[in-house]
Structure formats: C-alpha cells, structure tokens
Amino acid sequence: ASNRDLLDLYCGNGNYTVPLSRLYRNILSIELNKSLVEVARENMANNGVTNVTFQRSDCLKFSANVNARRGEEYRAFERCDFSTILVDPPRAGLDPSTLVLARSFEHIIYISCNADTLKTCLEELTRTHDIQSFTVFDHFPYTRYSECVVHLRHKPVESHAIPSGDH
C-alpha cells in the first residue's frame, strides 16, 4: 500500500474505488451525480472501505478551481498528498482544465470507453508522461466500443549537470 493519496475523478458508483482503496492512504473521489455518490457511499460501507472522501462536484469545475487554487475544491485537494490521478471520463474525454491538472501527477490511470477521444487526450498527456501499460477490455460485446485502461508515469526530469572547473 502507498503512503500517498489518489484523486479519483468521475468516480461514479465507486467500482474502481473499492479495490484501489487498499493501495492508497486516502482517496478523494469526485462525482457530480448525487444518486451515484449515494450508491458509491453505500458501496464503500458494504465493502468496509473507510479511507475514501466523496465530494459532489462537476469535474471540469473541480479541475479549474484546483488549477486556480481557489474554492472548496482546492481546499479539499490541498489536504491530500497525491501521487496518482484516476480519470474515467464520459465519451467526450477530458476537458482542457482536467488535462492540465492530470499532467501535474506522477501517475495517471486513464479509463476510457472512446478510443478516439482517448487518442486525442494521450497525444497531450504523452508530452509529459510515458505510457507504462495499455490494456483493452471488451466490456461492450457486439459493439464498436471497448474499455481501455492506460497507466502513464511522469517522464523523468532531465538533470542538467553543471561542469566542474574554473570558468
């Protein structure tokens, strides 16, 4: 288990949150839909998960406020020590504010049901991150849709050694 935290955007009913809760110290889960948040809370209770905090918020608004360092979203964000962001956006993919926010994390777990928007988002994210793994699941048999799970890790920062000697 990590001694760091996970930011979980578009958490829905918490199906990914439950198993990941064992791997992180704390999880901050963001979901706009009130009914899904209620089901997610019940899901955590039924599975004995106690390290997840839910915040009802639009993920675009959440990301914009965190990036601008303002609002209740930023106050919730700054209480955590994140290493990883999990995003499971709708078919439209990630908005520009969320892409900016995601690039600031060491690890990104991107779950997508739309290969076209995933490709567009990965073009942006691979400027700062390397793909560590890419897995496709056929959750939608007999359709053109599949679920893709991508793990990205921040590229190492190049160290610029200063030559020794007299100048």
mmCIF file with all atom_site columns, C-alpha atoms in Angstrom:
data_model
loop_
_atom_site.group_PDB
_atom_site.id
_atom_site.type_symbol
_atom_site.label_atom_id
_atom_site.label_alt_id
_atom_site.label_comp_id
_atom_site.label_asym_id
_atom_site.label_entity_id
_atom_site.label_seq_id
_atom_site.pdbx_PDB_ins_code
_atom_site.Cartn_x
_atom_site.Cartn_y
_atom_site.Cartn_z
_atom_site.occupancy
_atom_site.B_iso_or_equiv
_atom_site.pdbx_formal_charge
_atom_site.auth_seq_id
_atom_site.auth_comp_id
_atom_site.auth_asym_id
_atom_site.auth_atom_id
_atom_site.pdbx_PDB_model_num
ATOM 1   C CA . ALA A 1 1   ? 0.000   0.000  0.000   1.00 0.00 ? 1   ALA A CA 1
ATOM 2   C CA . SER A 1 2   ? 1.118   3.515  -0.764  1.00 0.00 ? 2   SER A CA 1
ATOM 3   C CA . ASN A 1 3   ? 1.581   6.198  1.834   1.00 0.00 ? 3   ASN A CA 1
ATOM 4   C CA . ARG A 1 4   ? 0.299   8.651  -0.770  1.00 0.00 ? 4   ARG A CA 1
ATOM 5   C CA . ASP A 1 5   ? -3.204  9.569  -1.938  1.00 0.00 ? 5   ASP A CA 1
ATOM 6   C CA . LEU A 1 6   ? -5.345  9.060  -5.055  1.00 0.00 ? 6   LEU A CA 1
ATOM 7   C CA . LEU A 1 7   ? -7.573  11.621 -6.768  1.00 0.00 ? 7   LEU A CA 1
ATOM 8   C CA . ASP A 1 8   ? -10.491 9.789  -8.379  1.00 0.00 ? 8   ASP A CA 1
ATOM 9   C CA . LEU A 1 9   ? -12.347 11.893 -10.989 1.00 0.00 ? 9   LEU A CA 1
ATOM 10  C CA . TYR A 1 10  ? -15.674 10.718 -12.425 1.00 0.00 ? 10  TYR A CA 1
ATOM 11  C CA . CYS A 1 11  ? -15.858 8.053  -9.704  1.00 0.00 ? 11  CYS A CA 1
ATOM 12  C CA . GLY A 1 12  ? -19.428 7.010  -10.499 1.00 0.00 ? 12  GLY A CA 1
ATOM 13  C CA . ASN A 1 13  ? -20.600 4.337  -8.065  1.00 0.00 ? 13  ASN A CA 1
ATOM 14  C CA . GLY A 1 14  ? -17.049 3.566  -6.927  1.00 0.00 ? 14  GLY A CA 1
ATOM 15  C CA . ASN A 1 15  ? -16.423 0.289  -8.747  1.00 0.00 ? 15  ASN A CA 1
ATOM 16  C CA . TYR A 1 16  ? -12.739 1.164  -9.235  1.00 0.00 ? 16  TYR A CA 1
ATOM 17  C CA . THR A 1 17  ? -12.507 2.979  -5.904  1.00 0.00 ? 17  THR A CA 1
ATOM 18  C CA . VAL A 1 18  ? -13.172 -0.125 -3.788  1.00 0.00 ? 18  VAL A CA 1
ATOM 19  C CA . PRO A 1 19  ? -10.197 -2.218 -4.978  1.00 0.00 ? 19  PRO A CA 1
ATOM 20  C CA . LEU A 1 20  ? -7.900  0.818  -5.209  1.00 0.00 ? 20  LEU A CA 1
ATOM 21  C CA . SER A 1 21  ? -8.698  1.808  -1.618  1.00 0.00 ? 21  SER A CA 1
ATOM 22  C CA . ARG A 1 22  ? -6.298  -0.904 -0.428  1.00 0.00 ? 22  ARG A CA 1
ATOM 23  C CA . LEU A 1 23  ? -3.447  0.637  -2.420  1.00 0.00 ? 23  LEU A CA 1
ATOM 24  C CA . TYR A 1 24  ? -3.646  4.258  -1.250  1.00 0.00 ? 24  TYR A CA 1
ATOM 25  C CA . ARG A 1 25  ? -3.628  6.001  2.117   1.00 0.00 ? 25  ARG A CA 1
ATOM 26  C CA . ASN A 1 26  ? -6.644  8.148  1.190   1.00 0.00 ? 26  ASN A CA 1
ATOM 27  C CA . ILE A 1 27  ? -8.823  8.670  -1.866  1.00 0.00 ? 27  ILE A CA 1
ATOM 28  C CA . LEU A 1 28  ? -10.637 11.871 -2.785  1.00 0.00 ? 28  LEU A CA 1
ATOM 29  C CA . SER A 1 29  ? -13.443 10.868 -5.158  1.00 0.00 ? 29  SER A CA 1
ATOM 30  C CA . ILE A 1 30  ? -15.241 13.437 -7.291  1.00 0.00 ? 30  ILE A CA 1
ATOM 31  C CA . GLU A 1 31  ? -18.657 12.852 -8.878  1.00 0.00 ? 31  GLU A CA 1
ATOM 32  C CA . LEU A 1 32  ? -21.409 15.268 -9.893  1.00 0.00 ? 32  LEU A CA 1
ATOM 33  C CA . ASN A 1 33  ? -24.364 12.865 -9.952  1.00 0.00 ? 33  ASN A CA 1
ATOM 34  C CA . LYS A 1 34  ? -25.977 12.865 -6.484  1.00 0.00 ? 34  LYS A CA 1
ATOM 35  C CA . SER A 1 35  ? -27.509 9.386  -6.932  1.00 0.00 ? 35  SER A CA 1
ATOM 36  C CA . LEU A 1 36  ? -24.139 7.903  -7.920  1.00 0.00 ? 36  LEU A CA 1
ATOM 37  C CA . VAL A 1 37  ? -22.455 9.486  -4.894  1.00 0.00 ? 37  VAL A CA 1
ATOM 38  C CA . GLU A 1 38  ? -25.096 7.912  -2.629  1.00 0.00 ? 38  GLU A CA 1
ATOM 39  C CA . VAL A 1 39  ? -24.562 4.498  -4.257  1.00 0.00 ? 39  VAL A CA 1
ATOM 40  C CA . ALA A 1 40  ? -20.764 4.932  -4.009  1.00 0.00 ? 40  ALA A CA 1
ATOM 41  C CA . ARG A 1 41  ? -21.017 5.702  -0.277  1.00 0.00 ? 41  ARG A CA 1
ATOM 42  C CA . GLU A 1 42  ? -23.144 2.580  0.179   1.00 0.00 ? 42  GLU A CA 1
ATOM 43  C CA . ASN A 1 43  ? -20.623 0.615  -1.904  1.00 0.00 ? 43  ASN A CA 1
ATOM 44  C CA . MET A 1 44  ? -17.787 1.752  0.410   1.00 0.00 ? 44  MET A CA 1
ATOM 45  C CA . ALA A 1 45  ? -19.793 0.871  3.534   1.00 0.00 ? 45  ALA A CA 1
ATOM 46  C CA . ASN A 1 46  ? -20.709 -2.576 2.163   1.00 0.00 ? 46  ASN A CA 1
ATOM 47  C CA . ASN A 1 47  ? -17.032 -3.259 1.438   1.00 0.00 ? 47  ASN A CA 1
ATOM 48  C CA . GLY A 1 48  ? -15.634 -1.894 4.694   1.00 0.00 ? 48  GLY A CA 1
ATOM 49  C CA . VAL A 1 49  ? -13.775 0.943  2.951   1.00 0.00 ? 49  VAL A CA 1
ATOM 50  C CA . THR A 1 50  ? -13.094 3.857  5.302   1.00 0.00 ? 50  THR A CA 1
ATOM 51  C CA . ASN A 1 51  ? -10.369 5.884  3.556   1.00 0.00 ? 51  ASN A CA 1
ATOM 52  C CA . VAL A 1 52  ? -12.498 7.487  0.801   1.00 0.00 ? 52  VAL A CA 1
ATOM 53  C CA . THR A 1 53  ? -13.911 11.012 0.887   1.00 0.00 ? 53  THR A CA 1
ATOM 54  C CA . PHE A 1 54  ? -16.564 11.972 -1.664  1.00 0.00 ? 54  PHE A CA 1
ATOM 55  C CA . GLN A 1 55  ? -17.060 15.456 -2.995  1.00 0.00 ? 55  GLN A CA 1
ATOM 56  C CA . ARG A 1 56  ? -20.027 16.247 -5.204  1.00 0.00 ? 56  ARG A CA 1
ATOM 57  C CA . SER A 1 57  ? -18.677 18.453 -7.934  1.00 0.00 ? 57  SER A CA 1
ATOM 58  C CA . ASP A 1 58  ? -18.506 18.788 -11.682 1.00 0.00 ? 58  ASP A CA 1
ATOM 59  C CA . CYS A 1 59  ? -15.043 17.508 -12.638 1.00 0.00 ? 59  CYS A CA 1
ATOM 60  C CA . LEU A 1 60  ? -14.456 20.428 -15.015 1.00 0.00 ? 60  LEU A CA 1
ATOM 61  C CA . LYS A 1 61  ? -15.240 22.903 -12.203 1.00 0.00 ? 61  LYS A CA 1
ATOM 62  C CA . PHE A 1 62  ? -13.158 20.880 -9.742  1.00 0.00 ? 62  PHE A CA 1
ATOM 63  C CA . SER A 1 63  ? -10.119 20.891 -12.055 1.00 0.00 ? 63  SER A CA 1
ATOM 64  C CA . ALA A 1 64  ? -10.476 24.576 -12.938 1.00 0.00 ? 64  ALA A CA 1
ATOM 65  C CA . ASN A 1 65  ? -10.700 25.569 -9.264  1.00 0.00 ? 65  ASN A CA 1
ATOM 66  C CA . VAL A 1 66  ? -7.756  23.377 -8.246  1.00 0.00 ? 66  VAL A CA 1
ATOM 67  C CA . ASN A 1 67  ? -5.668  24.807 -11.094 1.00 0.00 ? 67  ASN A CA 1
ATOM 68  C CA . ALA A 1 68  ? -6.633  28.344 -9.999  1.00 0.00 ? 68  ALA A CA 1
ATOM 69  C CA . ARG A 1 69  ? -6.038  27.451 -6.308  1.00 0.00 ? 69  ARG A CA 1
ATOM 70  C CA . ARG A 1 70  ? -9.487  28.610 -5.218  1.00 0.00 ? 70  ARG A CA 1
ATOM 71  C CA . GLY A 1 71  ? -12.777 27.351 -3.804  1.00 0.00 ? 71  GLY A CA 1
ATOM 72  C CA . GLU A 1 72  ? -13.827 24.359 -1.744  1.00 0.00 ? 72  GLU A CA 1
ATOM 73  C CA . GLU A 1 73  ? -12.402 22.052 -4.418  1.00 0.00 ? 73  GLU A CA 1
ATOM 74  C CA . TYR A 1 74  ? -8.895  23.415 -3.882  1.00 0.00 ? 74  TYR A CA 1
ATOM 75  C CA . ARG A 1 75  ? -9.272  23.269 -0.082  1.00 0.00 ? 75  ARG A CA 1
ATOM 76  C CA . ALA A 1 76  ? -10.191 19.557 -0.323  1.00 0.00 ? 76  ALA A CA 1
ATOM 77  C CA . PHE A 1 77  ? -7.354  18.946 -2.804  1.00 0.00 ? 77  PHE A CA 1
ATOM 78  C CA . GLU A 1 78  ? -4.627  20.606 -0.740  1.00 0.00 ? 78  GLU A CA 1
ATOM 79  C CA . ARG A 1 79  ? -5.372  18.423 2.320   1.00 0.00 ? 79  ARG A CA 1
ATOM 80  C CA . CYS A 1 80  ? -4.049  15.386 0.434   1.00 0.00 ? 80  CYS A CA 1
ATOM 81  C CA . ASP A 1 81  ? -0.634  14.175 -0.721  1.00 0.00 ? 81  ASP A CA 1
ATOM 82  C CA . PHE A 1 82  ? -1.429  12.827 -4.171  1.00 0.00 ? 82  PHE A CA 1
ATOM 83  C CA . SER A 1 83  ? 0.784   10.628 -6.307  1.00 0.00 ? 83  SER A CA 1
ATOM 84  C CA . THR A 1 84  ? -1.898  9.353  -8.688  1.00 0.00 ? 84  THR A CA 1
ATOM 85  C CA . ILE A 1 85  ? -4.977  10.554 -10.526 1.00 0.00 ? 85  ILE A CA 1
ATOM 86  C CA . LEU A 1 86  ? -7.623  8.172  -11.858 1.00 0.00 ? 86  LEU A CA 1
ATOM 87  C CA . VAL A 1 87  ? -9.855  9.552  -14.591 1.00 0.00 ? 87  VAL A CA 1
ATOM 88  C CA . ASP A 1 88  ? -12.831 7.726  -16.089 1.00 0.00 ? 88  ASP A CA 1
ATOM 89  C CA . PRO A 1 89  ? -14.446 10.493 -18.145 1.00 0.00 ? 89  PRO A CA 1
ATOM 90  C CA . PRO A 1 90  ? -17.537 10.330 -20.336 1.00 0.00 ? 90  PRO A CA 1
ATOM 91  C CA . ARG A 1 91  ? -17.094 9.555  -24.044 1.00 0.00 ? 91  ARG A CA 1
ATOM 92  C CA . ALA A 1 92  ? -16.186 13.204 -24.733 1.00 0.00 ? 92  ALA A CA 1
ATOM 93  C CA . GLY A 1 93  ? -12.868 12.677 -22.914 1.00 0.00 ? 93  GLY A CA 1
ATOM 94  C CA . LEU A 1 94  ? -11.046 15.103 -20.649 1.00 0.00 ? 94  LEU A CA 1
ATOM 95  C CA . ASP A 1 95  ? -11.587 18.843 -20.811 1.00 0.00 ? 95  ASP A CA 1
ATOM 96  C CA . PRO A 1 96  ? -8.529  21.163 -21.057 1.00 0.00 ? 96  PRO A CA 1
ATOM 97  C CA . SER A 1 97  ? -8.545  22.037 -17.316 1.00 0.00 ? 97  SER A CA 1
ATOM 98  C CA . THR A 1 98  ? -8.543  18.387 -16.316 1.00 0.00 ? 98  THR A CA 1
ATOM 99  C CA . LEU A 1 99  ? -5.732  17.638 -18.785 1.00 0.00 ? 99  LEU A CA 1
ATOM 100 C CA . VAL A 1 100 ? -3.658  20.400 -17.156 1.00 0.00 ? 100 VAL A CA 1
ATOM 101 C CA . LEU A 1 101 ? -4.408  19.017 -13.697 1.00 0.00 ? 101 LEU A CA 1
ATOM 102 C CA . ALA A 1 102 ? -3.622  15.417 -14.717 1.00 0.00 ? 102 ALA A CA 1
ATOM 103 C CA . ARG A 1 103 ? -0.217  16.402 -16.105 1.00 0.00 ? 103 ARG A CA 1
ATOM 104 C CA . SER A 1 104 ? 0.833   17.532 -12.613 1.00 0.00 ? 104 SER A CA 1
ATOM 105 C CA . PHE A 1 105 ? 0.567   13.977 -11.195 1.00 0.00 ? 105 PHE A CA 1
ATOM 106 C CA . GLU A 1 106 ? 3.325   11.385 -11.094 1.00 0.00 ? 106 GLU A CA 1
ATOM 107 C CA . HIS A 1 107 ? 0.911   8.633  -12.197 1.00 0.00 ? 107 HIS A CA 1
ATOM 108 C CA . ILE A 1 108 ? -2.217  8.833  -14.358 1.00 0.00 ? 108 ILE A CA 1
ATOM 109 C CA . ILE A 1 109 ? -4.668  5.957  -14.677 1.00 0.00 ? 109 ILE A CA 1
ATOM 110 C CA . TYR A 1 110 ? -6.929  6.772  -17.624 1.00 0.00 ? 110 TYR A CA 1
ATOM 111 C CA . ILE A 1 111 ? -10.005 4.625  -18.247 1.00 0.00 ? 111 ILE A CA 1
ATOM 112 C CA . SER A 1 112 ? -11.815 5.309  -21.489 1.00 0.00 ? 112 SER A CA 1
ATOM 113 C CA . CYS A 1 113 ? -14.713 3.855  -23.441 1.00 0.00 ? 113 CYS A CA 1
ATOM 114 C CA . ASN A 1 114 ? -13.943 6.006  -26.510 1.00 0.00 ? 114 ASN A CA 1
ATOM 115 C CA . ALA A 1 115 ? -10.730 5.239  -28.385 1.00 0.00 ? 115 ALA A CA 1
ATOM 116 C CA . ASP A 1 116 ? -10.990 8.420  -30.470 1.00 0.00 ? 116 ASP A CA 1
ATOM 117 C CA . THR A 1 117 ? -11.059 10.841 -27.530 1.00 0.00 ? 117 THR A CA 1
ATOM 118 C CA . LEU A 1 118 ? -8.519  8.703  -25.675 1.00 0.00 ? 118 LEU A CA 1
ATOM 119 C CA . LYS A 1 119 ? -6.118  9.095  -28.606 1.00 0.00 ? 119 LYS A CA 1
ATOM 120 C CA . THR A 1 120 ? -6.561  12.881 -28.543 1.00 0.00 ? 120 THR A CA 1
ATOM 121 C CA . CYS A 1 121 ? -6.012  13.068 -24.786 1.00 0.00 ? 121 CYS A CA 1
ATOM 122 C CA . LEU A 1 122 ? -2.988  10.752 -24.928 1.00 0.00 ? 122 LEU A CA 1
ATOM 123 C CA . GLU A 1 123 ? -1.385  12.991 -27.551 1.00 0.00 ? 123 GLU A CA 1
ATOM 124 C CA . GLU A 1 124 ? -1.474  15.741 -24.920 1.00 0.00 ? 124 GLU A CA 1
ATOM 125 C CA . LEU A 1 125 ? -0.577  13.617 -21.880 1.00 0.00 ? 125 LEU A CA 1
ATOM 126 C CA . THR A 1 126 ? 2.403   11.899 -23.522 1.00 0.00 ? 126 THR A CA 1
ATOM 127 C CA . ARG A 1 127 ? 4.156   15.261 -23.754 1.00 0.00 ? 127 ARG A CA 1
ATOM 128 C CA . THR A 1 128 ? 4.812   14.952 -20.016 1.00 0.00 ? 128 THR A CA 1
ATOM 129 C CA . HIS A 1 129 ? 4.167   11.262 -19.313 1.00 0.00 ? 129 HIS A CA 1
ATOM 130 C CA . ASP A 1 130 ? 5.231   7.887  -20.725 1.00 0.00 ? 130 ASP A CA 1
ATOM 131 C CA . ILE A 1 131 ? 2.740   5.066  -21.253 1.00 0.00 ? 131 ILE A CA 1
ATOM 132 C CA . GLN A 1 132 ? 3.581   2.234  -18.852 1.00 0.00 ? 132 GLN A CA 1
ATOM 133 C CA . SER A 1 133 ? 0.749   -0.102 -19.842 1.00 0.00 ? 133 SER A CA 1
ATOM 134 C CA . PHE A 1 134 ? -2.270  -0.142 -22.152 1.00 0.00 ? 134 PHE A CA 1
ATOM 135 C CA . THR A 1 135 ? -4.998  -2.768 -21.760 1.00 0.00 ? 135 THR A CA 1
ATOM 136 C CA . VAL A 1 136 ? -8.232  -3.223 -23.714 1.00 0.00 ? 136 VAL A CA 1
ATOM 137 C CA . PHE A 1 137 ? -11.306 -4.901 -22.246 1.00 0.00 ? 137 PHE A CA 1
ATOM 138 C CA . ASP A 1 138 ? -14.342 -5.936 -24.282 1.00 0.00 ? 138 ASP A CA 1
ATOM 139 C CA . HIS A 1 139 ? -16.999 -4.751 -21.838 1.00 0.00 ? 139 HIS A CA 1
ATOM 140 C CA . PHE A 1 140 ? -19.425 -3.993 -24.663 1.00 0.00 ? 140 PHE A CA 1
ATOM 141 C CA . PRO A 1 141 ? -19.690 -7.188 -26.776 1.00 0.00 ? 141 PRO A CA 1
ATOM 142 C CA . TYR A 1 142 ? -21.010 -6.866 -30.311 1.00 0.00 ? 142 TYR A CA 1
ATOM 143 C CA . THR A 1 143 ? -20.453 -3.095 -30.370 1.00 0.00 ? 143 THR A CA 1
ATOM 144 C CA . ARG A 1 144 ? -17.594 -0.985 -31.647 1.00 0.00 ? 144 ARG A CA 1
ATOM 145 C CA . TYR A 1 145 ? -16.860 0.152  -28.077 1.00 0.00 ? 145 TYR A CA 1
ATOM 146 C CA . SER A 1 146 ? -14.314 -1.273 -25.697 1.00 0.00 ? 146 SER A CA 1
ATOM 147 C CA . GLU A 1 147 ? -12.869 -0.156 -22.383 1.00 0.00 ? 147 GLU A CA 1
ATOM 148 C CA . CYS A 1 148 ? -9.227  0.937  -22.428 1.00 0.00 ? 148 CYS A CA 1
ATOM 149 C CA . VAL A 1 149 ? -7.108  1.307  -19.299 1.00 0.00 ? 149 VAL A CA 1
ATOM 150 C CA . VAL A 1 150 ? -3.860  3.242  -19.637 1.00 0.00 ? 150 VAL A CA 1
ATOM 151 C CA . HIS A 1 151 ? -1.224  3.789  -16.948 1.00 0.00 ? 151 HIS A CA 1
ATOM 152 C CA . LEU A 1 152 ? 1.067   6.750  -17.560 1.00 0.00 ? 152 LEU A CA 1
ATOM 153 C CA . ARG A 1 153 ? 4.063   7.837  -15.480 1.00 0.00 ? 153 ARG A CA 1
ATOM 154 C CA . HIS A 1 154 ? 5.626   11.272 -15.446 1.00 0.00 ? 154 HIS A CA 1
ATOM 155 C CA . LYS A 1 155 ? 8.760   11.441 -17.585 1.00 0.00 ? 155 LYS A CA 1
ATOM 156 C CA . PRO A 1 156 ? 11.951  11.836 -15.575 1.00 0.00 ? 156 PRO A CA 1
ATOM 157 C CA . VAL A 1 157 ? 13.130  15.395 -15.200 1.00 0.00 ? 157 VAL A CA 1
ATOM 158 C CA . GLU A 1 158 ? 16.415  15.733 -17.031 1.00 0.00 ? 158 GLU A CA 1
ATOM 159 C CA . SER A 1 159 ? 19.142  16.813 -14.670 1.00 0.00 ? 159 SER A CA 1
ATOM 160 C CA . HIS A 1 160 ? 21.422  19.409 -16.141 1.00 0.00 ? 160 HIS A CA 1
ATOM 161 C CA . ALA A 1 161 ? 24.836  18.816 -14.632 1.00 0.00 ? 161 ALA A CA 1
ATOM 162 C CA . ILE A 1 162 ? 26.994  21.874 -14.313 1.00 0.00 ? 162 ILE A CA 1
ATOM 163 C CA . PRO A 1 163 ? 30.534  21.128 -15.435 1.00 0.00 ? 163 PRO A CA 1
ATOM 164 C CA . SER A 1 164 ? 33.067  21.452 -12.669 1.00 0.00 ? 164 SER A CA 1
ATOM 165 C CA . GLY A 1 165 ? 36.182  23.530 -13.010 1.00 0.00 ? 165 GLY A CA 1
ATOM 166 C CA . ASP A 1 166 ? 37.201  27.158 -13.153 1.00 0.00 ? 166 ASP A CA 1
ATOM 167 C CA . HIS A 1 167 ? 35.377  29.424 -15.570 1.00 0.00 ? 167 HIS A CA 1
#
